[in-house]
CSV table of N, CA, C and O in Angstrom, one decimal:
chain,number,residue,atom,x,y,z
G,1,UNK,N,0.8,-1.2,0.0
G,1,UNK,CA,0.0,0.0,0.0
G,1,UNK,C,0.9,1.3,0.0
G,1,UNK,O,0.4,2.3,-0.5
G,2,UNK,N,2.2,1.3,0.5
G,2,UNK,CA,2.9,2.4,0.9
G,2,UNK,C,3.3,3.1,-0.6
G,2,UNK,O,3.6,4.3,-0.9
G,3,UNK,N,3.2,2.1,-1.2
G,3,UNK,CA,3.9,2.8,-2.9
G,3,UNK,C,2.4,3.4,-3.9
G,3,UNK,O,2.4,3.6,-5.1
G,4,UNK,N,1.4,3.4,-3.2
G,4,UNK,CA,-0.2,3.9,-3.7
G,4,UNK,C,0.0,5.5,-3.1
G,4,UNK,O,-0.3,6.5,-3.8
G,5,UNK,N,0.5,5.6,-1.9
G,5,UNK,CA,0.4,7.3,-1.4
G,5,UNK,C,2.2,7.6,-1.2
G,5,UNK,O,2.8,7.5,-0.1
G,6,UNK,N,2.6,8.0,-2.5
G,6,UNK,CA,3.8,9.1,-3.2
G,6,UNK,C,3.4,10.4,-4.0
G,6,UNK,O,3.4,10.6,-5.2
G,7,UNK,N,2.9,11.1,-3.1
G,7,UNK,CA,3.6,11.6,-1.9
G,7,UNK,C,2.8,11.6,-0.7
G,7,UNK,O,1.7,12.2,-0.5
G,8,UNK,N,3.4,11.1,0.1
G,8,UNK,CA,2.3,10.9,1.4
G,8,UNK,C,2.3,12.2,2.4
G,8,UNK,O,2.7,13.4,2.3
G,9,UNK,N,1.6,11.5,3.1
G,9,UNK,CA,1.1,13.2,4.3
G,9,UNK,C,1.7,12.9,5.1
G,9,UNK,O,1.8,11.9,5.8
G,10,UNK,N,2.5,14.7,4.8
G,10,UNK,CA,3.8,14.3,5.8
G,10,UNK,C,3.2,14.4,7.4
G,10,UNK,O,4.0,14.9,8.2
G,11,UNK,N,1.5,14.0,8.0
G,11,UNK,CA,1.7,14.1,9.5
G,11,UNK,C,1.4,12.5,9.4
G,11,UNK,O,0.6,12.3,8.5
G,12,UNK,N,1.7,11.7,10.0
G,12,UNK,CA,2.2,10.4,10.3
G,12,UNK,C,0.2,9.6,10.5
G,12,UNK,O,-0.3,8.6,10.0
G,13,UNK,N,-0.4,10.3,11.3
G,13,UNK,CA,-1.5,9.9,11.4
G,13,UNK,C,-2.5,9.4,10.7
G,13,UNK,O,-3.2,8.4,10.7
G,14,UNK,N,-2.6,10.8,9.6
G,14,UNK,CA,-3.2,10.7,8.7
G,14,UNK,C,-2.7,10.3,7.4
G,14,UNK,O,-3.5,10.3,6.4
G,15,UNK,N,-0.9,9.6,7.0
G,15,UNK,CA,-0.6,8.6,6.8
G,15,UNK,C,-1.6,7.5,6.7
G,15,UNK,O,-2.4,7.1,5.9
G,16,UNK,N,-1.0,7.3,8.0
G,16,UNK,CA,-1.9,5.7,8.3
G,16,UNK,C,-3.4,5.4,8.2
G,16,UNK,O,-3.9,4.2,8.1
G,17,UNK,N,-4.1,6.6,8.4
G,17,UNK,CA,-5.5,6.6,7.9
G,17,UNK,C,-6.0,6.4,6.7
G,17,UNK,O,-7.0,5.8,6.3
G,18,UNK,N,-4.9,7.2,6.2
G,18,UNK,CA,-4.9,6.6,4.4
G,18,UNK,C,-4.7,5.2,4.0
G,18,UNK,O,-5.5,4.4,3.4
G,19,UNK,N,-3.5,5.0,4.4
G,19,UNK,CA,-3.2,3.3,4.4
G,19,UNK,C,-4.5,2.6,4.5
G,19,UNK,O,-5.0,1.9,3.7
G,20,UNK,N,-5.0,3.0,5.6
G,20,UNK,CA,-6.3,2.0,6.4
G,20,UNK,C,-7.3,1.9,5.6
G,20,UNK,O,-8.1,0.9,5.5
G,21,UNK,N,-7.4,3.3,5.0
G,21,UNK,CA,-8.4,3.5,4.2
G,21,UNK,C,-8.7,2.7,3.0
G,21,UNK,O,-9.8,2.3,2.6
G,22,UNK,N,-7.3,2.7,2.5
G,22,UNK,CA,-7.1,1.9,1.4
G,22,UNK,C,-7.1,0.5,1.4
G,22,UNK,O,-7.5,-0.2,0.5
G,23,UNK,N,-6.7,0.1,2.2
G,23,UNK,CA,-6.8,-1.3,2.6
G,23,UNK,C,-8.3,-1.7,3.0
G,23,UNK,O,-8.8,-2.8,2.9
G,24,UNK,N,-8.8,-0.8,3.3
G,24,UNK,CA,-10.7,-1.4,3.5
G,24,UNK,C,-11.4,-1.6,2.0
G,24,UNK,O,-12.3,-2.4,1.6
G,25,UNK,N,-10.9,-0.6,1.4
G,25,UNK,CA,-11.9,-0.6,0.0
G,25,UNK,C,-10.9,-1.4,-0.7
G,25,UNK,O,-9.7,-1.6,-0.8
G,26,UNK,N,-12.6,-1.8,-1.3
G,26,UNK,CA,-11.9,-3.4,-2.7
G,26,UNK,C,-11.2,-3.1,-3.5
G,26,UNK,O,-11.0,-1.9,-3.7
G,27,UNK,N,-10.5,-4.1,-4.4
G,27,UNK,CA,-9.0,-3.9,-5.0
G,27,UNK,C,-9.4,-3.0,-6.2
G,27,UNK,O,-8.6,-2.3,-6.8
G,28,UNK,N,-10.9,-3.1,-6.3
G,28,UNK,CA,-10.8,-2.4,-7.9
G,28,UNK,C,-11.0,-0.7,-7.5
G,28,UNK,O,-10.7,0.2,-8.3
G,29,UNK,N,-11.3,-0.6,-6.3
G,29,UNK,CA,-11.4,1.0,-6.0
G,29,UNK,C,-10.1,1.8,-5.6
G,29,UNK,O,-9.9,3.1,-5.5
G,30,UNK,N,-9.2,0.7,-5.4
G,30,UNK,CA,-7.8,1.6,-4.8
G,30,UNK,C,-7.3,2.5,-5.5
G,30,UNK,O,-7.0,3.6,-4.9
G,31,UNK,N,-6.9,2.2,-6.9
G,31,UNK,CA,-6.0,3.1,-7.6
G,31,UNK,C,-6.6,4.6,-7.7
G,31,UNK,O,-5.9,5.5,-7.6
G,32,UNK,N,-7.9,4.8,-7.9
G,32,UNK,CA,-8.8,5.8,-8.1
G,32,UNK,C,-8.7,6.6,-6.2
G,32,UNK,O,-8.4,7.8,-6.3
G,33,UNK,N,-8.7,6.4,-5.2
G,33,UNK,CA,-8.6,6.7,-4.0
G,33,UNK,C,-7.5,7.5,-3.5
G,33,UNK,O,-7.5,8.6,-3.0
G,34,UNK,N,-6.6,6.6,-4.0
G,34,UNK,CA,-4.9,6.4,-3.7
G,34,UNK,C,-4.3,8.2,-4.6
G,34,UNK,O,-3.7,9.2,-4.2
G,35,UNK,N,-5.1,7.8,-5.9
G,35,UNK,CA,-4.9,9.2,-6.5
G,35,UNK,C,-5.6,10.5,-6.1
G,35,UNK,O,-5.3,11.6,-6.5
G,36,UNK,N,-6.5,10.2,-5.2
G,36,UNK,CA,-6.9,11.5,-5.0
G,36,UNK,C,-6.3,11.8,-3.4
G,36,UNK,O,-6.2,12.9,-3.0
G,37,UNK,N,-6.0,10.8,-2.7
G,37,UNK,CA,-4.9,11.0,-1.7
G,37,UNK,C,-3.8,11.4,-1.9
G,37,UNK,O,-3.3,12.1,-1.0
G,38,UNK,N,-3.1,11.2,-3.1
G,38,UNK,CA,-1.4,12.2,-3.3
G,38,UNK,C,-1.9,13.2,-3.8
G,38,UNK,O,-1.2,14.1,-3.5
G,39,UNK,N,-3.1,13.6,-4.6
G,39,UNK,CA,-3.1,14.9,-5.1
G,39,UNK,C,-3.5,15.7,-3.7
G,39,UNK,O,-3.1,16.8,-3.7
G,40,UNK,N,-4.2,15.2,-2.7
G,40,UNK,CA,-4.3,16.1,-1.7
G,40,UNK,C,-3.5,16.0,-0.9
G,40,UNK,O,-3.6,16.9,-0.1
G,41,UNK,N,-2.4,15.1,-0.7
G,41,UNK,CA,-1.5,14.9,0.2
G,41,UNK,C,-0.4,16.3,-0.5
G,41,UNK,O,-0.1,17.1,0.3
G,42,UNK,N,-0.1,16.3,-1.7
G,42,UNK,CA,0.4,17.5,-2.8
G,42,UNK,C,0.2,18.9,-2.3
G,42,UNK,O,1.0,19.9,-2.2
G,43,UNK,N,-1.2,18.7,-2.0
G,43,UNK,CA,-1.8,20.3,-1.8
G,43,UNK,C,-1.5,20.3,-0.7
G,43,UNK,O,-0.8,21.3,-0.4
G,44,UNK,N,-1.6,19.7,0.1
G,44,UNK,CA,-1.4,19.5,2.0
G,44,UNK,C,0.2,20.2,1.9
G,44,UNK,O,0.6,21.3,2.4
G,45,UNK,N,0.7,19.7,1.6
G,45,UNK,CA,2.3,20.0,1.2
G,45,UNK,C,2.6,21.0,0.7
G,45,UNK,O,3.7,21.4,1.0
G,46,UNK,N,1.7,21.8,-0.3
G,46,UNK,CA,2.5,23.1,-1.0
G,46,UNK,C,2.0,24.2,0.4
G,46,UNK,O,2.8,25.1,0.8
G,47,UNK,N,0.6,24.0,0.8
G,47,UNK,CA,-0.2,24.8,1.9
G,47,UNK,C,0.9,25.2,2.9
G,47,UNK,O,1.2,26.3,3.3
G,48,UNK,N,1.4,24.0,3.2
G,48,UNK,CA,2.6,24.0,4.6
G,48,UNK,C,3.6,25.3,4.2
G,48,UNK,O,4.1,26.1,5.0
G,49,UNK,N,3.9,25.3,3.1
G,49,UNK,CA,5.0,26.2,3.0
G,49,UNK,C,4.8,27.5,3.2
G,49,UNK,O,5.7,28.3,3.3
G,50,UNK,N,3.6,27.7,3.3
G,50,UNK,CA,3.0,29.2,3.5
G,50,UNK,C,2.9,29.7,5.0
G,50,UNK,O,2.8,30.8,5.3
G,51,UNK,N,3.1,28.2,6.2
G,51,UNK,CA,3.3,28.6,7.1
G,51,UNK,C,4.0,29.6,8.1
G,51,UNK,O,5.3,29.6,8.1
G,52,UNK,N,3.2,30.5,8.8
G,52,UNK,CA,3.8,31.5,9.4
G,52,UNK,C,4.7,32.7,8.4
G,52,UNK,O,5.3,33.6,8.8
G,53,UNK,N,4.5,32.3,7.0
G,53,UNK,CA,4.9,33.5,5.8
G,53,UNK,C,4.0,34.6,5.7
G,53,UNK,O,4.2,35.8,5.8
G,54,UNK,N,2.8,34.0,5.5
G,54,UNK,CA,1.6,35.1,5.2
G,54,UNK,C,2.1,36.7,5.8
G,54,UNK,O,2.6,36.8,6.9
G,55,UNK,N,1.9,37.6,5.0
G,55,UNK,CA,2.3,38.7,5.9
G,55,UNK,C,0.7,39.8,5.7
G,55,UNK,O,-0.2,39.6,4.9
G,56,UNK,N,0.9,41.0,6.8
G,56,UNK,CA,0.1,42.0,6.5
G,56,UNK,C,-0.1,42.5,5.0
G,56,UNK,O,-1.2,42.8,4.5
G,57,UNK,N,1.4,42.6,4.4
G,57,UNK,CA,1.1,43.4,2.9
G,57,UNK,C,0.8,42.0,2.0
G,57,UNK,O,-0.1,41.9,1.2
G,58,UNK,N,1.2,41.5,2.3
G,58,UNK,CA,0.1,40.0,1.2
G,58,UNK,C,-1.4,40.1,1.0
G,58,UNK,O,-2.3,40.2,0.1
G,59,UNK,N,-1.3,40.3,2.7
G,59,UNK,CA,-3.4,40.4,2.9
G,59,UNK,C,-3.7,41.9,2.2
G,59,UNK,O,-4.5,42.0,1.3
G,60,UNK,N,-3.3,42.7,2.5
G,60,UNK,CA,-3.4,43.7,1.9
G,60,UNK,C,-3.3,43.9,0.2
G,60,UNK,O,-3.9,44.8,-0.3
G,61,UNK,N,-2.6,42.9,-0.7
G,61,UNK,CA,-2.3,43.1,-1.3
G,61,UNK,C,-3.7,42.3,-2.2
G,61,UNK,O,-4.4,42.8,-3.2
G,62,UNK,N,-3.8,41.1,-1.6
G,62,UNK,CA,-4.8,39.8,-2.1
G,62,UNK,C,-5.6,41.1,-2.3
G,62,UNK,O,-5.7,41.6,-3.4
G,63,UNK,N,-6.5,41.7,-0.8
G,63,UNK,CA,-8.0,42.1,-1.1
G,63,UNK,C,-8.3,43.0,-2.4
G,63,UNK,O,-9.3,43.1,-3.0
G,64,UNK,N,-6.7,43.8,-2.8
G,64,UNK,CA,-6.6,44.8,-4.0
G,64,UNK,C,-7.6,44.2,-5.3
G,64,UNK,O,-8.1,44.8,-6.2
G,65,UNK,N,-7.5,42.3,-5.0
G,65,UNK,CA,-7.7,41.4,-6.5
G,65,UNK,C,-8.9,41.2,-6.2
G,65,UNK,O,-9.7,41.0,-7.1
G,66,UNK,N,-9.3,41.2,-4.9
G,66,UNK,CA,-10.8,40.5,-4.8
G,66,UNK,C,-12.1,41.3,-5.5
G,66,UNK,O,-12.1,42.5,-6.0
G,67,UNK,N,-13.0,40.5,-5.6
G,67,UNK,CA,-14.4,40.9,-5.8
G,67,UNK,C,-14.9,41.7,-4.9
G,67,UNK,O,-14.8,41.4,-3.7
G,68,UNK,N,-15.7,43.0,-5.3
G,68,UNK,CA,-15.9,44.0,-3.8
G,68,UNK,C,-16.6,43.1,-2.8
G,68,UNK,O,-16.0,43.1,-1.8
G,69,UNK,N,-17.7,42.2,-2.7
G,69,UNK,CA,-18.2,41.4,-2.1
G,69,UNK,C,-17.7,40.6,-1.1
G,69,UNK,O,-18.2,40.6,0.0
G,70,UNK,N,-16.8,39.7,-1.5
G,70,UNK,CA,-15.8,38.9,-0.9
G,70,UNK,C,-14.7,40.0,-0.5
G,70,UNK,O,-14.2,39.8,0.6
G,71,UNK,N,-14.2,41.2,-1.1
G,71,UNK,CA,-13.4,41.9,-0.8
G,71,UNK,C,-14.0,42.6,1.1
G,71,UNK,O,-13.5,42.4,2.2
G,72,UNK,N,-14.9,43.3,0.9
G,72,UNK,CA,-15.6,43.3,2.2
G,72,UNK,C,-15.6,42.5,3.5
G,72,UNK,O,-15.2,42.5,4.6
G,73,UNK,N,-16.2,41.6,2.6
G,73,UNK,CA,-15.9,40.3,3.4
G,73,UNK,C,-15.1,39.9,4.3
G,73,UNK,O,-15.4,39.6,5.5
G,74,UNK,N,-13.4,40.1,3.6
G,74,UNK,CA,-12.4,39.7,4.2
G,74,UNK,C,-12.0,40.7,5.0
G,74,UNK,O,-11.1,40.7,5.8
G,75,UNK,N,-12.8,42.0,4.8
G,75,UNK,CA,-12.0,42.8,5.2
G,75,UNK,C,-12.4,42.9,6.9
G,75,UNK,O,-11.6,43.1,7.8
G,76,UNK,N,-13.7,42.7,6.9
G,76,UNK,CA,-14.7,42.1,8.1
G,76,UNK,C,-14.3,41.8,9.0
G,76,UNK,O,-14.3,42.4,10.1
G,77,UNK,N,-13.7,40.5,8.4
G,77,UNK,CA,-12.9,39.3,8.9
G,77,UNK,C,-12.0,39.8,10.0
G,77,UNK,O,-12.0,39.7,11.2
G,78,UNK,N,-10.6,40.7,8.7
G,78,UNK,CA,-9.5,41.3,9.3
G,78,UNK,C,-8.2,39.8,9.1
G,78,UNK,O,-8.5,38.6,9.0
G,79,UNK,N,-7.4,40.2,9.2
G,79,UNK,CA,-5.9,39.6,8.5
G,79,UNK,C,-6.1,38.3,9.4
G,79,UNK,O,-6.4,37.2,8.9
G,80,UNK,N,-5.8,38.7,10.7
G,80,UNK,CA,-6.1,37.3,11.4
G,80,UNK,C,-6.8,36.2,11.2
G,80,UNK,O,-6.1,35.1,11.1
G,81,UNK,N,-8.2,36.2,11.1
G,81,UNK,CA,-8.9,35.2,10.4
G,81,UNK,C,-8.4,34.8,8.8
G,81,UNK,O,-7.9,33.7,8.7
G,82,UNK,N,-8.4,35.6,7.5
G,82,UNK,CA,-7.7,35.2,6.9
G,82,UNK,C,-6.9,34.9,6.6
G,82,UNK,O,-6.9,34.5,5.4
G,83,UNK,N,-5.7,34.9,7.4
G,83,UNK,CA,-4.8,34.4,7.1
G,83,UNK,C,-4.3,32.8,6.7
G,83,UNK,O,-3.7,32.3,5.8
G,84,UNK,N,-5.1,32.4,8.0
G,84,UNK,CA,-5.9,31.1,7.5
G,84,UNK,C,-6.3,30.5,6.2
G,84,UNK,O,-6.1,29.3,6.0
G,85,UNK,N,-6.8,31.2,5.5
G,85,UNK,CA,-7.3,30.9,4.3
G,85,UNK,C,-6.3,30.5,2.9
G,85,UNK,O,-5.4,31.0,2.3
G,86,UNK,N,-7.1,29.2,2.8
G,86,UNK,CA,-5.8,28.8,1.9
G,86,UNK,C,-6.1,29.7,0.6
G,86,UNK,O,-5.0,30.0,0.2
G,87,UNK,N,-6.7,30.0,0.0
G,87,UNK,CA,-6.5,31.4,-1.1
G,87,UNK,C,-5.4,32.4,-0.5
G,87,UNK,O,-4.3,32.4,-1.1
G,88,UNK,N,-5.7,33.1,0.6
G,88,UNK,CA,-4.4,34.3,1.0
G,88,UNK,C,-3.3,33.1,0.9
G,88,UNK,O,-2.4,33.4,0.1
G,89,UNK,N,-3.1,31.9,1.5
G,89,UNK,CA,-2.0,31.4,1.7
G,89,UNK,C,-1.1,31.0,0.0
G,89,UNK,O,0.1,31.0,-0.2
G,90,UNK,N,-1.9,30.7,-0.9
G,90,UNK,CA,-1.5,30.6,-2.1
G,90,UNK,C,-1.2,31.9,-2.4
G,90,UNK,O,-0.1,32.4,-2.5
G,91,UNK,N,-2.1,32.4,-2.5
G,91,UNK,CA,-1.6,34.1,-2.9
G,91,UNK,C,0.1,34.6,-2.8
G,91,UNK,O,0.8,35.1,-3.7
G,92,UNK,N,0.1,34.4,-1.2
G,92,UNK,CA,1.4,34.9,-1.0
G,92,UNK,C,2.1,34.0,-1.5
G,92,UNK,O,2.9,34.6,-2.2
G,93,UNK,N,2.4,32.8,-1.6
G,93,UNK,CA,3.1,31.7,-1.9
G,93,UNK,C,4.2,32.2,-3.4
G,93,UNK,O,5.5,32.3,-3.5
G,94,UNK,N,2.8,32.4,-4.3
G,94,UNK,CA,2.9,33.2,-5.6
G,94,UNK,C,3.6,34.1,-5.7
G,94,UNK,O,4.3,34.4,-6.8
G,95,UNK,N,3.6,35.1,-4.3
G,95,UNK,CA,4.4,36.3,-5.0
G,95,UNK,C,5.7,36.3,-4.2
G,95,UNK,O,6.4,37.2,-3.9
G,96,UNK,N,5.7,35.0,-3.9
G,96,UNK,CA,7.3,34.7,-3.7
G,96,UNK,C,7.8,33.9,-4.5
G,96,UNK,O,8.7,33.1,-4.1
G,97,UNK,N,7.1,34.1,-6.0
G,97,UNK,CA,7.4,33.0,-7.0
G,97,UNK,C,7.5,30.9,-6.4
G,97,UNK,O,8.2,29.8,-6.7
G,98,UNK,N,6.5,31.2,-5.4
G,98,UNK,CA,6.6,29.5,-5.6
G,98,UNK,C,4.8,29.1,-6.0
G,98,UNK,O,3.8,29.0,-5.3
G,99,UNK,N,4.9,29.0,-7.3
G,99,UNK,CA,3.6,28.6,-7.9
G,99,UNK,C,3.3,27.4,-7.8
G,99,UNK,O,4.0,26.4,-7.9
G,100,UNK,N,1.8,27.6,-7.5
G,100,UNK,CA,1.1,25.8,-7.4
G,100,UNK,C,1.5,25.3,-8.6
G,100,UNK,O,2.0,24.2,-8.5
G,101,UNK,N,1.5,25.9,-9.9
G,101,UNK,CA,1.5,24.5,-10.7
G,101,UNK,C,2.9,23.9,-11.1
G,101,UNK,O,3.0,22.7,-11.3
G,102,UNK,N,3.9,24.9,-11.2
G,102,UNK,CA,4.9,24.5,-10.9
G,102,UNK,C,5.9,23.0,-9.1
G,102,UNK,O,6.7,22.1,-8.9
G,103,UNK,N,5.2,23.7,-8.5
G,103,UNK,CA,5.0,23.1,-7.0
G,103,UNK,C,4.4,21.5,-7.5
G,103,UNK,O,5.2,20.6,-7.5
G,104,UNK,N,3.3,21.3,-7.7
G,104,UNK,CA,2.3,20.2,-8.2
G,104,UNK,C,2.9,19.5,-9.2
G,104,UNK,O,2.7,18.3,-9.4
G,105,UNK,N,3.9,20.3,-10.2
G,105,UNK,CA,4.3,19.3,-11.6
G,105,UNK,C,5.5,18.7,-10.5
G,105,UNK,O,5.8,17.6,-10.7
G,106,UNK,N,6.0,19.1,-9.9
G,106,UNK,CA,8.0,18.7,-9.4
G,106,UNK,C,7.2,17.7,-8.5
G,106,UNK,O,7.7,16.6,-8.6
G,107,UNK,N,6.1,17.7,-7.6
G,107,UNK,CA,6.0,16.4,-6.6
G,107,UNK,C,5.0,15.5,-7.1
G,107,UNK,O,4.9,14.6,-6.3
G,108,UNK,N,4.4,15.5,-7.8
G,108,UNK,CA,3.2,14.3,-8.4
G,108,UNK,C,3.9,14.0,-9.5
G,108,UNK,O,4.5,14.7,-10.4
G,109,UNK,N,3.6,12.3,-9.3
G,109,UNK,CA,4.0,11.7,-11.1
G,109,UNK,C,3.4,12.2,-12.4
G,109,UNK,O,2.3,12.7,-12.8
G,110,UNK,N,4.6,11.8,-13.3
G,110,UNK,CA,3.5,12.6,-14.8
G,110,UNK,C,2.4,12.0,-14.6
G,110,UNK,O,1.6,12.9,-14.9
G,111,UNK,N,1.5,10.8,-14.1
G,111,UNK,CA,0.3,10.5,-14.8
G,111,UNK,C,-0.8,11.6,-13.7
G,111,UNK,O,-1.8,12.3,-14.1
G,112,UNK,N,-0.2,11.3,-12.2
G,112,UNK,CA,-0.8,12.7,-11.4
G,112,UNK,C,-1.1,13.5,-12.0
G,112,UNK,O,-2.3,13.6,-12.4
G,113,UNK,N,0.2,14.7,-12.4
G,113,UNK,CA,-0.3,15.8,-12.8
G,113,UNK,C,-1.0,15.8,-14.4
G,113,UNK,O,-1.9,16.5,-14.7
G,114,UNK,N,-0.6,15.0,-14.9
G,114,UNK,CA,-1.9,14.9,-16.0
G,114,UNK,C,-3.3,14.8,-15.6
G,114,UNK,O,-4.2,15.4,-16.2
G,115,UNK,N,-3.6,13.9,-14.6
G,115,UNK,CA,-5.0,13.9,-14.5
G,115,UNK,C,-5.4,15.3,-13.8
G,115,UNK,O,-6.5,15.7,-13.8
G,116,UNK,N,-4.4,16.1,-13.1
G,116,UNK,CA,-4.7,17.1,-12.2
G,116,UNK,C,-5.2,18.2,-13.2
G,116,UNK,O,-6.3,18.8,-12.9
G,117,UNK,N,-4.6,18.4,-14.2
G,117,UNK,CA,-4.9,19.4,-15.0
G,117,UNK,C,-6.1,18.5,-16.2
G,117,UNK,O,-5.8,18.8,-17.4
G,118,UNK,N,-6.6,17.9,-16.1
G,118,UNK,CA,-7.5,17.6,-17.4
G,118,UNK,C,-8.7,18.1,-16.4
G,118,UNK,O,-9.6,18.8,-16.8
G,119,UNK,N,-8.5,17.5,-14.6
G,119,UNK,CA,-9.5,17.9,-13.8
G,119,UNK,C,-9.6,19.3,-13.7
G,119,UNK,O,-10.7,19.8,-13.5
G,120,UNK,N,-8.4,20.3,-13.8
G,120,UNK,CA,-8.8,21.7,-13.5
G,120,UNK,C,-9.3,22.3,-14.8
G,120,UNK,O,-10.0,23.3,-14.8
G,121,UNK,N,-8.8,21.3,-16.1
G,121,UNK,CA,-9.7,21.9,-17.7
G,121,UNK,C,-11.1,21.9,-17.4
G,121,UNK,O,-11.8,22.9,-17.6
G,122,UNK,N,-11.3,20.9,-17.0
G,122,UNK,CA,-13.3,20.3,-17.1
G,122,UNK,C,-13.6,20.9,-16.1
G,122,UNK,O,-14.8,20.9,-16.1
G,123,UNK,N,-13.0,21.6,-15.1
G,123,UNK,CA,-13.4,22.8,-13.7
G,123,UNK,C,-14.1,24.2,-14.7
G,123,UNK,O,-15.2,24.8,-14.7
G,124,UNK,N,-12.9,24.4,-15.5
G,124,UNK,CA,-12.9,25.5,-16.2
G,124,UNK,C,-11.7,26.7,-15.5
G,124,UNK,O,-11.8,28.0,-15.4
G,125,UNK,N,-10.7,25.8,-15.1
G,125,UNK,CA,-9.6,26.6,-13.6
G,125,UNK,C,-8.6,26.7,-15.0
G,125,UNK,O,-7.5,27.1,-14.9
């Protein structure tokens, strides 16, 4: 099972919940599971990097992009709460030149990121 989740979650628990996971569902459902476990184990991983980076001029900068609606919104909110948010946390990520899709192609297999982007085509992302 360990060679189904590359790239695994790097917190140990939820590891093995995966494992577990996969090991309950029948042989024909695994491969389909397993893939959507590294592509979120992926995301789980690029998110992390954003840790404790987010800054005031990020948040400040993101709301400049938003929709007045959601722009309000966040403003509501205030930095603290959003900061949280994995949109601000990509955001900033970005304007330290470390882009998701670049991030996503170097740690998922080609067949990964191929399916990742045929899913973000049919999204319309």
């Amino acid at each position: 099972m360990e060679e189904l989740l590359q790239p695994r979650h790097p917190l140990d628990k939820h590891h093995q919940a995966q494992l577990q996971a996969l090991q309950q569902l029948p042989e024909s459902q695994r491969a389909e599971m397993a893939r959507l476990f590294r592509l979120g184990n992926a995301t789980y991983r690029y998110q992390q990097l954003a840790d404790g980076e987010v800054t005031e001029a990020d948040y400040q900068h993101w709301l400049e992009g938003l929709p007045e609606r959601f722009r309000q919104a966040m403003e509501r909110d205030g930095f603290e709460s959003a900061k949280r948010s994995l949109a601000l946390r990509r955001h900033a990520l970005e304007r330290r030149d470390v882009g998701y899709a670049a991030f996503m192609q170097a740690i998922l297999s080609p067949e990964d990121w191929a399916f990742e982007q045929q899913q973000r085509a049919a999204a319309g992302l």
